[in-house]
């Protein structure tokens, strides 16, 4: 008796979101099946990798992560260019980490200046991310939205606490929103509804579900993302049919195991390869759970994941 | 997949005779579905109904055991497609490959790393489980000698890899009573492998060219009385291998298709020459339904991330991971060092201890039993409140370890500080940061 393989019946589609400059748009989303289940659906726009750039020289980075960027850490624009020209980044994610009041507490003006420079240096879509401090992010991202009107940035995390201010600013100045919620599918849906009520059109919304590193709670976001895709694709949950952004690199590289030297932890082996694999494996698992944009750091990890995606898509 | 009460009811005599001890057949069916009654209690049930119910009671994917003793590995037995639907149950076995044409140092290095690469985490030991011994030369005595070496030098479960029945027999003999997995039966050698597997009670892997051929083989072997089977669909391309894993799992669970109701074995070692890429392929099989994953080598930088992925994906979502409550030393604290208190949700523990370590300020970390709940959830549930935290602090012995009388509580639990001060008498309760990322900055200001 031959088996007929049970196919899933999907009734939803992930929305297609055009990102970046109008002349040169990068489209994400459009999936009609679970991630890479290409025997029963399509991924017209394979997931994209955005590479990180920091608004100030990073402190306490692992040597392995710092080394490829040693020549550009003082110059975010050059850093962004390097990501695009040397490593083929399809997008750039500018982390405004130095604006954190618990870090350098750099000003909104500083953030605007850096964002403008980076935006001018590249022609791929630019994601601009706050420091996860509600009050400061609201202030800083609002200034960036206004000062960089028509740059068509992706701004995040836009949360329940600041969606009105940042939603309005994005609407007025033509930016896209990465709607951030704390590993909770219901809150993700709720925020998408709120943004819709505010008048933000669907093609300007993406979901940032808050992701964690391998070994540090990855399974929570993995399952939230799987449930998100299940609801979006098989239960017609229209307010979850948005592409997913995974801000993963900073989570991976801050873990203890990504920073230890081989002398400190001989059983963990070569620190460069270990860090790269921790990042690449986190990225791969999030891809399998439904990630559309992966925010990554190390060029070797980017290359590994890109190659893997090609194999998953290969005919 | 278990039948519902209504489905069972349809198979019963529907006479409501009451002889089973329950007044109606429907009530009896409900008890059966809930596992509270035995079918044998019904004197009138038909043979067909018995067979159908026994069939339905069998797990849709067979659980198969490999090896003996402490390192015995159980794979399969899975009941869901997505971990959030219930949980994945039996972690896939990680195997390292050795062949009889490898140089001695290459074999020795792999066996050595198999033994030494072990990582302690949340009360679990993360390590590889199996050694796959492959006959590359086709020489039975070489294969037997290599297998004997693996058996003598490790406690590992063993996979014997050869398609030649007489070579397999030599390996099996060298395994003694270790109960190896024999890989593999195919269209040509199925009769010989089947006889060997049956005679020695060893699980048998089936290798087919595609799922139809696999199904034919498992059907034939099942009819011959073998049940402990493992499936290799033969796919070695990433896309096709993923597809096969999904089809096997769906066929077994959604269609209750018995010929595919077995755990799988996957070979990242045969899919690439690059160990980094191999690890990524292996992690795909962790997420998508691999039962055994065979690697070409074990290196800490690659094995550790892979073992983490397995731990994460196979964590039971219905039960939070917990760290043992107690006093933890971070960075060699002394009597002037700060005392921080947190919950025993392992994730919180990992993150908080990581940040304390990053601060380079030696500290005492007291982990309170919150039944695996995070600080905020535990506080809301009344498990991280003044009297309970106070009692834990008094009992854990921290008060004898420090000269000062100050304790730092998580920012999210600020509301308990009054109650906690009442509970602790002359101790001062300091409210720490809400976010663990701010712990280093906070600790750098610490004064005893």
PDB file of N, CA and C in Angstrom, chain A residues 248-289:
ATOM      1  N   UNK A 248      18.907  38.701  16.360  1.00  0.00           N
ATOM      2  CA  UNK A 248      19.494  37.594  17.108  1.00  0.00           C
ATOM      3  C   UNK A 248      20.963  37.749  17.490  1.00  0.00           C
ATOM      4  N   UNK A 249      21.746  38.477  16.685  1.00  0.00           N
ATOM      5  CA  UNK A 249      23.198  38.453  16.896  1.00  0.00           C
ATOM      6  C   UNK A 249      23.591  38.976  18.272  1.00  0.00           C
ATOM      7  N   UNK A 250      22.947  40.057  18.713  1.00  0.00           N
ATOM      8  CA  UNK A 250      23.370  40.629  19.991  1.00  0.00           C
ATOM      9  C   UNK A 250      23.041  39.677  21.143  1.00  0.00           C
ATOM     10  N   UNK A 251      22.009  38.848  20.977  1.00  0.00           N
ATOM     11  CA  UNK A 251      21.679  37.876  22.016  1.00  0.00           C
ATOM     12  C   UNK A 251      22.736  36.770  22.077  1.00  0.00           C
ATOM     13  N   UNK A 252      23.163  36.317  20.893  1.00  0.00           N
ATOM     14  CA  UNK A 252      24.130  35.223  20.843  1.00  0.00           C
ATOM     15  C   UNK A 252      25.482  35.655  21.405  1.00  0.00           C
ATOM     16  N   UNK A 253      25.959  36.805  20.926  1.00  0.00           N
ATOM     17  CA  UNK A 253      27.332  37.194  21.249  1.00  0.00           C
ATOM     18  C   UNK A 253      27.493  37.726  22.661  1.00  0.00           C
ATOM     19  N   UNK A 254      26.374  37.961  23.381  1.00  0.00           N
ATOM     20  CA  UNK A 254      26.531  38.389  24.768  1.00  0.00           C
ATOM     21  C   UNK A 254      26.573  37.185  25.718  1.00  0.00           C
ATOM     22  N   UNK A 255      26.326  35.995  25.214  1.00  0.00           N
ATOM     23  CA  UNK A 255      26.346  34.836  26.110  1.00  0.00           C
ATOM     24  C   UNK A 255      27.786  34.516  26.517  1.00  0.00           C
ATOM     25  N   UNK A 256      27.857  33.906  27.671  1.00  0.00           N
ATOM     26  CA  UNK A 256      29.163  33.548  28.229  1.00  0.00           C
ATOM     27  C   UNK A 256      29.960  32.679  27.257  1.00  0.00           C
ATOM     28  N   UNK A 257      29.289  31.684  26.684  1.00  0.00           N
ATOM     29  CA  UNK A 257      29.989  30.704  25.851  1.00  0.00           C
ATOM     30  C   UNK A 257      30.495  31.292  24.542  1.00  0.00           C
ATOM     31  N   UNK A 258      29.920  32.424  24.112  1.00  0.00           N
ATOM     32  CA  UNK A 258      30.406  33.056  22.887  1.00  0.00           C
ATOM     33  C   UNK A 258      31.650  33.892  23.177  1.00  0.00           C
ATOM     34  N   UNK A 259      31.912  34.161  24.452  1.00  0.00           N
ATOM     35  CA  UNK A 259      33.020  35.060  24.808  1.00  0.00           C
ATOM     36  C   UNK A 259      34.230  34.348  25.395  1.00  0.00           C
ATOM     37  N   UNK A 260      34.035  33.164  25.970  1.00  0.00           N
ATOM     38  CA  UNK A 260      35.151  32.492  26.640  1.00  0.00           C
ATOM     39  C   UNK A 260      36.277  32.160  25.662  1.00  0.00           C
ATOM     40  N   UNK A 261      37.514  32.293  26.131  1.00  0.00           N
ATOM     41  CA  UNK A 261      38.635  31.896  25.295  1.00  0.00           C
ATOM     42  C   UNK A 261      38.827  30.382  25.400  1.00  0.00           C
ATOM     43  N   UNK A 262      39.681  29.847  24.526  1.00  0.00           N
ATOM     44  CA  UNK A 262      39.907  28.402  24.578  1.00  0.00           C
ATOM     45  C   UNK A 262      40.657  28.018  25.852  1.00  0.00           C
ATOM     46  N   UNK A 263      41.484  28.948  26.374  1.00  0.00           N
ATOM     47  CA  UNK A 263      42.189  28.660  27.632  1.00  0.00           C
ATOM     48  C   UNK A 263      41.190  28.562  28.780  1.00  0.00           C
ATOM     49  N   UNK A 264      40.184  29.442  28.764  1.00  0.00           N
ATOM     50  CA  UNK A 264      39.190  29.431  29.842  1.00  0.00           C
ATOM     51  C   UNK A 264      38.276  28.214  29.757  1.00  0.00           C
ATOM     52  N   UNK A 265      38.021  27.764  28.541  1.00  0.00           N
ATOM     53  CA  UNK A 265      37.082  26.655  28.362  1.00  0.00           C
ATOM     54  C   UNK A 265      37.569  25.726  27.260  1.00  0.00           C
ATOM     55  N   UNK A 266      38.569  24.895  27.560  1.00  0.00           N
ATOM     56  CA  UNK A 266      39.152  24.045  26.517  1.00  0.00           C
ATOM     57  C   UNK A 266      38.138  23.108  25.847  1.00  0.00           C
ATOM     58  N   UNK A 267      37.149  22.661  26.579  1.00  0.00           N
ATOM     59  CA  UNK A 267      36.187  21.724  25.988  1.00  0.00           C
ATOM     60  C   UNK A 267      35.278  22.382  24.954  1.00  0.00           C
ATOM     61  N   UNK A 268      35.243  23.723  24.977  1.00  0.00           N
ATOM     62  CA  UNK A 268      34.379  24.414  24.015  1.00  0.00           C
ATOM     63  C   UNK A 268      35.096  24.704  22.699  1.00  0.00           C
ATOM     64  N   UNK A 269      36.384  24.397  22.637  1.00  0.00           N
ATOM     65  CA  UNK A 269      37.093  24.490  21.368  1.00  0.00           C
ATOM     66  C   UNK A 269      37.319  25.901  20.861  1.00  0.00           C
ATOM     67  N   UNK A 270      37.739  25.972  19.609  1.00  0.00           N
ATOM     68  CA  UNK A 270      38.117  27.232  18.970  1.00  0.00           C
ATOM     69  C   UNK A 270      37.039  28.309  19.125  1.00  0.00           C
ATOM     70  N   UNK A 271      37.394  29.472  19.722  1.00  0.00           N
ATOM     71  CA  UNK A 271      36.364  30.477  20.016  1.00  0.00           C
ATOM     72  C   UNK A 271      35.753  31.119  18.774  1.00  0.00           C
ATOM     73  N   UNK A 272      36.516  31.258  17.706  1.00  0.00           N
ATOM     74  CA  UNK A 272      35.959  31.847  16.484  1.00  0.00           C
ATOM     75  C   UNK A 272      34.906  30.924  15.886  1.00  0.00           C
ATOM     76  N   UNK A 273      35.289  29.677  15.660  1.00  0.00           N
ATOM     77  CA  UNK A 273      34.340  28.732  15.060  1.00  0.00           C
ATOM     78  C   UNK A 273      33.133  28.520  15.965  1.00  0.00           C
ATOM     79  N   UNK A 274      33.375  28.491  17.280  1.00  0.00           N
ATOM     80  CA  UNK A 274      32.286  28.290  18.232  1.00  0.00           C
ATOM     81  C   UNK A 274      31.285  29.447  18.177  1.00  0.00           C
ATOM     82  N   UNK A 275      31.807  30.674  18.212  1.00  0.00           N
ATOM     83  CA  UNK A 275      30.931  31.845  18.161  1.00  0.00           C
ATOM     84  C   UNK A 275      30.148  31.888  16.857  1.00  0.00           C
ATOM     85  N   UNK A 276      30.841  31.604  15.765  1.00  0.00           N
ATOM     86  CA  UNK A 276      30.198  31.612  14.454  1.00  0.00           C
ATOM     87  C   UNK A 276      29.085  30.569  14.408  1.00  0.00           C
ATOM     88  N   UNK A 277      29.358  29.384  14.945  1.00  0.00           N
ATOM     89  CA  UNK A 277      28.324  28.338  14.902  1.00  0.00           C
ATOM     90  C   UNK A 277      27.177  28.630  15.848  1.00  0.00           C
ATOM     91  N   UNK A 278      27.465  29.206  17.012  1.00  0.00           N
ATOM     92  CA  UNK A 278      26.367  29.580  17.911  1.00  0.00           C
ATOM     93  C   UNK A 278      25.432  30.550  17.191  1.00  0.00           C
ATOM     94  N   UNK A 279      26.040  31.511  16.471  1.00  0.00           N
ATOM     95  CA  UNK A 279      25.210  32.480  15.762  1.00  0.00           C
ATOM     96  C   UNK A 279      24.486  31.837  14.576  1.00  0.00           C
ATOM     97  N   UNK A 280      25.224  31.066  13.771  1.00  0.00           N
ATOM     98  CA  UNK A 280      24.621  30.471  12.576  1.00  0.00           C
ATOM     99  C   UNK A 280      23.516  29.478  12.943  1.00  0.00           C
ATOM    100  N   UNK A 281      23.730  28.717  14.005  1.00  0.00           N
ATOM    101  CA  UNK A 281      22.736  27.708  14.391  1.00  0.00           C
ATOM    102  C   UNK A 281      21.482  28.372  14.957  1.00  0.00           C
ATOM    103  N   UNK A 282      21.685  29.426  15.760  1.00  0.00           N
ATOM    104  CA  UNK A 282      20.527  30.189  16.244  1.00  0.00           C
ATOM    105  C   UNK A 282      19.737  30.706  15.043  1.00  0.00           C
ATOM    106  N   UNK A 283      20.459  31.269  14.070  1.00  0.00           N
ATOM    107  CA  UNK A 283      19.810  31.829  12.886  1.00  0.00           C
ATOM    108  C   UNK A 283      19.056  30.748  12.110  1.00  0.00           C
ATOM    109  N   UNK A 284      19.689  29.591  11.940  1.00  0.00           N
ATOM    110  CA  UNK A 284      19.052  28.526  11.165  1.00  0.00           C
ATOM    111  C   UNK A 284      17.759  28.052  11.835  1.00  0.00           C
ATOM    112  N   UNK A 285      17.812  27.876  13.154  1.00  0.00           N
ATOM    113  CA  UNK A 285      16.613  27.402  13.852  1.00  0.00           C
ATOM    114  C   UNK A 285      15.499  28.439  13.755  1.00  0.00           C
ATOM    115  N   UNK A 286      15.856  29.718  13.824  1.00  0.00           N
ATOM    116  CA  UNK A 286      14.832  30.758  13.696  1.00  0.00           C
ATOM    117  C   UNK A 286      14.290  30.816  12.262  1.00  0.00           C
ATOM    118  N   UNK A 287      15.133  30.502  11.281  1.00  0.00           N
ATOM    119  CA  UNK A 287      14.658  30.403   9.897  1.00  0.00           C
ATOM    120  C   UNK A 287      13.623  29.300   9.762  1.00  0.00           C
ATOM    121  N   UNK A 288      13.924  28.160  10.372  1.00  0.00           N
ATOM    122  CA  UNK A 288      13.003  27.015  10.283  1.00  0.00           C
ATOM    123  C   UNK A 288      11.707  27.298  11.016  1.00  0.00           C
ATOM    124  N   UNK A 289      11.743  28.242  11.980  1.00  0.00           N
ATOM    125  CA  UNK A 289      10.533  28.574  12.733  1.00  0.00           C
ATOM    126  C   UNK A 289       9.721  29.669  12.043  1.00  0.00           C
TER     127      UNK A 289
END
